[in-house]
JSON list of C-alpha atoms in Angstrom, two decimals:
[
{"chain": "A", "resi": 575, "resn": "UNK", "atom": "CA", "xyz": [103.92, 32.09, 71.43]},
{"chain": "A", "resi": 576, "resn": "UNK", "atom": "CA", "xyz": [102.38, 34.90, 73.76]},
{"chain": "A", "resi": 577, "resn": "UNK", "atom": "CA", "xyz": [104.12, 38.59, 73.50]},
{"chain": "A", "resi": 578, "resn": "UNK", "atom": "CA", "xyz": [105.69, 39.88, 76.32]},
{"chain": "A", "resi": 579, "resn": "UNK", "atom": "CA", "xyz": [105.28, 43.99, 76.10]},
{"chain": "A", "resi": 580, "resn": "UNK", "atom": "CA", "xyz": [107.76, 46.79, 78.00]},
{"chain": "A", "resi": 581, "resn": "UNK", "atom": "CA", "xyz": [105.83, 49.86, 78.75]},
{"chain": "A", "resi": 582, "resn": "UNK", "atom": "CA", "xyz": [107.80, 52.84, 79.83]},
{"chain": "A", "resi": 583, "resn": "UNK", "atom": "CA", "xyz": [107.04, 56.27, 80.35]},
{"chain": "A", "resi": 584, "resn": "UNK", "atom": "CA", "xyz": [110.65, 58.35, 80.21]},
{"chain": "A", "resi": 585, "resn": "UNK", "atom": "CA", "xyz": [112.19, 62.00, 79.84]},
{"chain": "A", "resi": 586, "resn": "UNK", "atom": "CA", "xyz": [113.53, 62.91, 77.02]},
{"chain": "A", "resi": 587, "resn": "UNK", "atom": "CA", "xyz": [117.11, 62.18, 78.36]},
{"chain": "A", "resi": 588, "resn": "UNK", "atom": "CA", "xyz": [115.81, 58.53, 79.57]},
{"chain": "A", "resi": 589, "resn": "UNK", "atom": "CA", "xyz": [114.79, 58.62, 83.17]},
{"chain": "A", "resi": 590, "resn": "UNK", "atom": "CA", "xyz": [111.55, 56.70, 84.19]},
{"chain": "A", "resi": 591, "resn": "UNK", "atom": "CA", "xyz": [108.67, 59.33, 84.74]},
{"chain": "A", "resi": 592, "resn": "UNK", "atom": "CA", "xyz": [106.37, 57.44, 87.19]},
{"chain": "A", "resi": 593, "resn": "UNK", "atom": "CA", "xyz": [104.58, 60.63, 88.60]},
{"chain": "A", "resi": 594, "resn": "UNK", "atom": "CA", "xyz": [101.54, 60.00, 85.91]},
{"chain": "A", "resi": 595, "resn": "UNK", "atom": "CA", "xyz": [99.31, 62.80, 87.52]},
{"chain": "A", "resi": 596, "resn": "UNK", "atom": "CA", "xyz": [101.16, 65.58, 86.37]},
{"chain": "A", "resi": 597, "resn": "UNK", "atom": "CA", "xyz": [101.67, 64.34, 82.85]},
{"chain": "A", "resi": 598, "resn": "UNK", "atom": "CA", "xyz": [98.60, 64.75, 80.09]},
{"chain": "A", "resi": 599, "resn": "UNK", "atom": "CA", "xyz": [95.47, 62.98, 80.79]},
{"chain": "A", "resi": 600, "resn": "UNK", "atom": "CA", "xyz": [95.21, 61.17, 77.38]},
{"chain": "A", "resi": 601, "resn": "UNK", "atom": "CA", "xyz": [98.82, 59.27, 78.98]},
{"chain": "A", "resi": 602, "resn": "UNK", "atom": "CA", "xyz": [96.38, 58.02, 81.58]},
{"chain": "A", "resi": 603, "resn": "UNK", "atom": "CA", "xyz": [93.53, 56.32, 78.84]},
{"chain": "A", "resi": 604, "resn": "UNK", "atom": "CA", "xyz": [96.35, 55.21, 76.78]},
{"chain": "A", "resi": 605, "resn": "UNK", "atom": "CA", "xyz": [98.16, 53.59, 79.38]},
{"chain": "A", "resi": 606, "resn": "UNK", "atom": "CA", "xyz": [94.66, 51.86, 80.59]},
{"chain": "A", "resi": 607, "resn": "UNK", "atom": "CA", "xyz": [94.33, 50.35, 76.71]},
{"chain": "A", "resi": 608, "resn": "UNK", "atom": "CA", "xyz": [97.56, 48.87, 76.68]},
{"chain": "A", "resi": 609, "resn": "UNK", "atom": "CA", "xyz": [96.53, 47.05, 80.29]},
{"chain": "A", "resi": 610, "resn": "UNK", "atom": "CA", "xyz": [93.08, 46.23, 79.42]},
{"chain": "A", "resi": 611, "resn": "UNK", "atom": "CA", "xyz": [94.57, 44.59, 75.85]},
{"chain": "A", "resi": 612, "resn": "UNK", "atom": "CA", "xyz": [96.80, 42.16, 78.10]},
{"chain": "A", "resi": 613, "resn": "UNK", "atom": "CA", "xyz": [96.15, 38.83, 78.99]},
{"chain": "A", "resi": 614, "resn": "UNK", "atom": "CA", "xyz": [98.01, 39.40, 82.70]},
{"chain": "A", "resi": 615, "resn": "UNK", "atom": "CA", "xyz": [99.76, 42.16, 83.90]},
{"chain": "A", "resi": 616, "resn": "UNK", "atom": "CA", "xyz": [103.52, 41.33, 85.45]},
{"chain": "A", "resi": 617, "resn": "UNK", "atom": "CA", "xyz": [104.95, 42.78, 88.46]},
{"chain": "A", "resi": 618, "resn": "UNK", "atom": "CA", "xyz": [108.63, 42.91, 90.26]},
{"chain": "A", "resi": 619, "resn": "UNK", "atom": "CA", "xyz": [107.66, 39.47, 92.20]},
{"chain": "A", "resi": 620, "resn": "UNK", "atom": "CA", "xyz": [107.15, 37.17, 88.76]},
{"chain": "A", "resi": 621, "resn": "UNK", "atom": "CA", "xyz": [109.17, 34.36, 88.31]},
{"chain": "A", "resi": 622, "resn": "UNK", "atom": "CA", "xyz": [111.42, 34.11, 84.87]},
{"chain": "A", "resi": 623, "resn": "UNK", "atom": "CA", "xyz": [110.88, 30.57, 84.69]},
{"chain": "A", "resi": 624, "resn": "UNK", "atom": "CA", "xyz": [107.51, 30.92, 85.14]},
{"chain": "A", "resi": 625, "resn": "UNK", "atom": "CA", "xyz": [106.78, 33.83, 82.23]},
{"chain": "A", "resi": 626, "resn": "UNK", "atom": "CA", "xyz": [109.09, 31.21, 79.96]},
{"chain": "A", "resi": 627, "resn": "UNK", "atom": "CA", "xyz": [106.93, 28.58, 80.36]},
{"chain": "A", "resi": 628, "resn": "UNK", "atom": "CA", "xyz": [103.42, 31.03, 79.97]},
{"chain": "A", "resi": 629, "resn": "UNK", "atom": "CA", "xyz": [105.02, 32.44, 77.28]},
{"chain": "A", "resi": 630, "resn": "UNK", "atom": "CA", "xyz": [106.03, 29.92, 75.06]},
{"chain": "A", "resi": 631, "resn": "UNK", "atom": "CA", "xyz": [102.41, 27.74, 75.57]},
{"chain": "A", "resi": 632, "resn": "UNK", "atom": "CA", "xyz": [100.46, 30.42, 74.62]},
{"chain": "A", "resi": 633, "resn": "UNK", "atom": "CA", "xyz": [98.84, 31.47, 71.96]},
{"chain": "A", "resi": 634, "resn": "UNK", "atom": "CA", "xyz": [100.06, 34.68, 69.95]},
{"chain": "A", "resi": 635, "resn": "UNK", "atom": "CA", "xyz": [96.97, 36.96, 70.59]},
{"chain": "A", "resi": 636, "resn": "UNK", "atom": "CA", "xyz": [98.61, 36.97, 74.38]},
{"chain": "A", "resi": 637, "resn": "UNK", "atom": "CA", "xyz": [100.18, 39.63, 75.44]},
{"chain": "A", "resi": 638, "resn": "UNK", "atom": "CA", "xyz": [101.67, 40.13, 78.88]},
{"chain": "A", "resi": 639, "resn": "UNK", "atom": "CA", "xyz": [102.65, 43.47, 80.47]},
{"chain": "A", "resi": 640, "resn": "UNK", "atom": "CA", "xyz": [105.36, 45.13, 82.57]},
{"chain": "A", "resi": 641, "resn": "UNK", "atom": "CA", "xyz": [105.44, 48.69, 83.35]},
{"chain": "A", "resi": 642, "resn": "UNK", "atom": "CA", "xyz": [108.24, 50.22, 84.07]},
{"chain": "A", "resi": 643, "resn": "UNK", "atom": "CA", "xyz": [108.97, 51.30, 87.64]},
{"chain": "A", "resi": 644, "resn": "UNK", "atom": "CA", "xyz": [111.50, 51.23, 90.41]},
{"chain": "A", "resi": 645, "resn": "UNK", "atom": "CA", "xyz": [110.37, 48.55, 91.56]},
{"chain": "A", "resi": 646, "resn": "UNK", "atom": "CA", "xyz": [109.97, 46.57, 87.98]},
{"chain": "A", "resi": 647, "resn": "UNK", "atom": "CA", "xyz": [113.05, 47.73, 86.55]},
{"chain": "A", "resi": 648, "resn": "UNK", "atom": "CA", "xyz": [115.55, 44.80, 88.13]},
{"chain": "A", "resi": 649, "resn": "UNK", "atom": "CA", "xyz": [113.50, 42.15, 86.71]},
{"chain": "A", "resi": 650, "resn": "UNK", "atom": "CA", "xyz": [113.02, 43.81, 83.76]},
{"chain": "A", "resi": 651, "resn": "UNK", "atom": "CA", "xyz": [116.82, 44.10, 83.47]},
{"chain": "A", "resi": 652, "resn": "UNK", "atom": "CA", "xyz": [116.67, 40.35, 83.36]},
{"chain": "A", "resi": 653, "resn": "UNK", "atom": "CA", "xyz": [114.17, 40.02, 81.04]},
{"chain": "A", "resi": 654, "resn": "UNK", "atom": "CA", "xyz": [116.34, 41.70, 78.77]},
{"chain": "A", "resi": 655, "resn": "UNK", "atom": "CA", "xyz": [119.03, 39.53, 79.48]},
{"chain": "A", "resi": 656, "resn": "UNK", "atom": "CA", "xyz": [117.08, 36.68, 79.11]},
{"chain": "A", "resi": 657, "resn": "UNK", "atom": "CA", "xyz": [115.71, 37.62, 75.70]},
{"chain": "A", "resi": 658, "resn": "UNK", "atom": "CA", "xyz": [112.20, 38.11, 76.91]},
{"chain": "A", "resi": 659, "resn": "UNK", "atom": "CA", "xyz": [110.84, 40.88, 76.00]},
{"chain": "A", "resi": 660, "resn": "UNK", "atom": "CA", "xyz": [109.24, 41.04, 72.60]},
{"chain": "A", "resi": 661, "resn": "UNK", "atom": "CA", "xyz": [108.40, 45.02, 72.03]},
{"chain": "A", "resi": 662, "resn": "UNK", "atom": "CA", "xyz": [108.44, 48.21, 74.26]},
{"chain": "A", "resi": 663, "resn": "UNK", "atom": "CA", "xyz": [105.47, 50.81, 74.40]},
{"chain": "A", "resi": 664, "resn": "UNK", "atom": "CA", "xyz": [107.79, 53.44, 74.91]},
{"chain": "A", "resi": 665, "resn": "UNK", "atom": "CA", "xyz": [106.07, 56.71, 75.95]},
{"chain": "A", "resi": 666, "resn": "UNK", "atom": "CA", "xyz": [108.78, 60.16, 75.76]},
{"chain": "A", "resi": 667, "resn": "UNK", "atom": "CA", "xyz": [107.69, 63.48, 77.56]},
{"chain": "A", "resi": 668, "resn": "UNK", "atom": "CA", "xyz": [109.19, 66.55, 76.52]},
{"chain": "A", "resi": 669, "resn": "UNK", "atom": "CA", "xyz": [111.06, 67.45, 79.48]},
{"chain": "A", "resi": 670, "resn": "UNK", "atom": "CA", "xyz": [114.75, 67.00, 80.29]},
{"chain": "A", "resi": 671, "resn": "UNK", "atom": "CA", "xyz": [115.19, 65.43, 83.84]},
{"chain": "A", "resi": 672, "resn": "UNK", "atom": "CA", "xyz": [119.23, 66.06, 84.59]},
{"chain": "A", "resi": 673, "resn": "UNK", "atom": "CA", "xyz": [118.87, 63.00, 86.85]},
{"chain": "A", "resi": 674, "resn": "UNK", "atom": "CA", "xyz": [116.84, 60.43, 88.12]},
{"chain": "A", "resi": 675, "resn": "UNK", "atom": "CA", "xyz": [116.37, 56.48, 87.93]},
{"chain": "A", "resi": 676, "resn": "UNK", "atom": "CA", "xyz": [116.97, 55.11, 84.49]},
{"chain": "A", "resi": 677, "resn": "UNK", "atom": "CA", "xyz": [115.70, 51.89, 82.99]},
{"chain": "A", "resi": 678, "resn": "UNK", "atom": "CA", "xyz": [118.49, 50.03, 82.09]},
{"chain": "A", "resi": 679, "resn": "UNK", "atom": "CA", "xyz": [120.85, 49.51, 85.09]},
{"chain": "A", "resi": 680, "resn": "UNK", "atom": "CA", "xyz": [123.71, 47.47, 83.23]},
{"chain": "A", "resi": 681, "resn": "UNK", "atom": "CA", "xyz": [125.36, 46.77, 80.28]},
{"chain": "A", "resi": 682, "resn": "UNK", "atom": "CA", "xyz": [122.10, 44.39, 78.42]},
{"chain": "A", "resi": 683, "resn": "UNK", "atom": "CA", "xyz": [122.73, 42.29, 75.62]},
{"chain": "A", "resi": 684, "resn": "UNK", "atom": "CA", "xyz": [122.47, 43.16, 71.94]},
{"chain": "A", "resi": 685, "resn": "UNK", "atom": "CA", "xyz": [119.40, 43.09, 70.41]},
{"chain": "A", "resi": 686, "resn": "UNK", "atom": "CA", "xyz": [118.16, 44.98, 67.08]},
{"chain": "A", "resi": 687, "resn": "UNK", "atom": "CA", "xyz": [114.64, 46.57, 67.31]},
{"chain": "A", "resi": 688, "resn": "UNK", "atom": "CA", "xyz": [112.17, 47.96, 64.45]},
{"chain": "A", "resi": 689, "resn": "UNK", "atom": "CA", "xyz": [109.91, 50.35, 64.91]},
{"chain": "A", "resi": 690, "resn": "UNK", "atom": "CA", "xyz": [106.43, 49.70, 64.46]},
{"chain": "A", "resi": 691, "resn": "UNK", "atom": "CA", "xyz": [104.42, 52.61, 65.31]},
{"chain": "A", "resi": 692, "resn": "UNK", "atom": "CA", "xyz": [105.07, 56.04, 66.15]},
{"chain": "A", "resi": 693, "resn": "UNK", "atom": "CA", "xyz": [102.70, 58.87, 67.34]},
{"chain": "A", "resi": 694, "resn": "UNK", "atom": "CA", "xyz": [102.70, 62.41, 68.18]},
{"chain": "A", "resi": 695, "resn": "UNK", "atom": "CA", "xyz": [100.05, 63.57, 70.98]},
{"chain": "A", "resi": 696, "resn": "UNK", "atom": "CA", "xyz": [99.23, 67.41, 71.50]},
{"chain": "A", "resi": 697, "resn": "UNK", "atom": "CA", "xyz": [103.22, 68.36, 71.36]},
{"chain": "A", "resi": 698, "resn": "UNK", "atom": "CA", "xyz": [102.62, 66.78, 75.27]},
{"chain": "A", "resi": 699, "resn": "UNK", "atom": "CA", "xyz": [104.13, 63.71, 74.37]},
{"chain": "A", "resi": 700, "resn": "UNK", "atom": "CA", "xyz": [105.33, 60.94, 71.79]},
{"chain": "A", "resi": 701, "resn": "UNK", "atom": "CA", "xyz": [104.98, 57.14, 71.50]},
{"chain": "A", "resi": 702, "resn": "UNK", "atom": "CA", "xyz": [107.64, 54.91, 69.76]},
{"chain": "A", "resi": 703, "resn": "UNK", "atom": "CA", "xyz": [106.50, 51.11, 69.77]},
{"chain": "A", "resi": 704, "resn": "UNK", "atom": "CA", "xyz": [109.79, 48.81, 69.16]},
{"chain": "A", "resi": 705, "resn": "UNK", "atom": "CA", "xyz": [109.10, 45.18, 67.93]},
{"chain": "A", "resi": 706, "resn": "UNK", "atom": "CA", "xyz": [112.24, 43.03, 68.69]},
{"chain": "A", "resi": 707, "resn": "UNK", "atom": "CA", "xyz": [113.66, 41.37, 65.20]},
{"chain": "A", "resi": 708, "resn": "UNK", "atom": "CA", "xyz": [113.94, 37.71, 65.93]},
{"chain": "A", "resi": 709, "resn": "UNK", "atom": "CA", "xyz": [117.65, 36.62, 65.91]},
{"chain": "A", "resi": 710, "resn": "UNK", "atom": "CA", "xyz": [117.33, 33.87, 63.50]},
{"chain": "A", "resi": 711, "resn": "UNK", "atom": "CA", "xyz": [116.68, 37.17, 61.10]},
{"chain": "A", "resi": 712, "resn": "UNK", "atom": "CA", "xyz": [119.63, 38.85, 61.69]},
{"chain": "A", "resi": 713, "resn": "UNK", "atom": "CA", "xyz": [122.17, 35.68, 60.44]}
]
């Protein structure tokens, strides 16, 4: 079964940074690895039904990406929902934001998370990588 990956670029109080030109340049070649690993690259127009189906017929190596944006972040709400999303590339810049547009819009369903991988980068920014424990693991 293919992978579907979250990656998100957020303040250190958890609003979506999407303003990549300002933030450190090696953000920029780490963000064009992650796209040039996947197999497709999803937007806000992809149909659920569709990614189920693409998902489940191919084979591991697969990975398909969303990034987080405004635009992205209702259908990745209901990826979540729909238990879709298999691990988040979650990129954290050391600001504090007060406000802005958050990720998660509603109340998402409970899911436990490991992490993977963690990295430090200049003290400009940190990745956390979050693999999603499979459900029948948790019983």
């Amino acid at each position: 079964m293919a992978k579907v990956q979250l990656l998100t670029v957020q303040s250190i109080d958890g609003y979506m940074i999407d303003n990549y030109n300002e933030l450190p340049a090696v953000l920029s070649d780490e963000i064009e690895k992650l796209k040039d690993a996947a197999i497709r690259q999803l937007n806000e127009n992809i149909s659920l039904s569709m990614l189920i189906d693409w998902r489940e017929n191919e084979a591991d190596s697969f990975t398909y990406l969303i990034e987080a944006t405004k635009e992205t972040r209702s259908i990745i709400n209901g990826m979540f929902r729909m238990h879709l999303i298999d691990e988040i590339v979650r990129y954290t810049i050391p600001v504090m934001l007060g406000s802005g547009v958050s990720l998660y819009q509603q109340e998402l369903p409970k899911n436990n998370w490991k992490v993977v991988k963690t990295a430090s980068y200049n003290d400009e920014m940190s990745l956390t990588v979050f693999r999603k424990i499979k459900q029948d693991l948790l019983k």
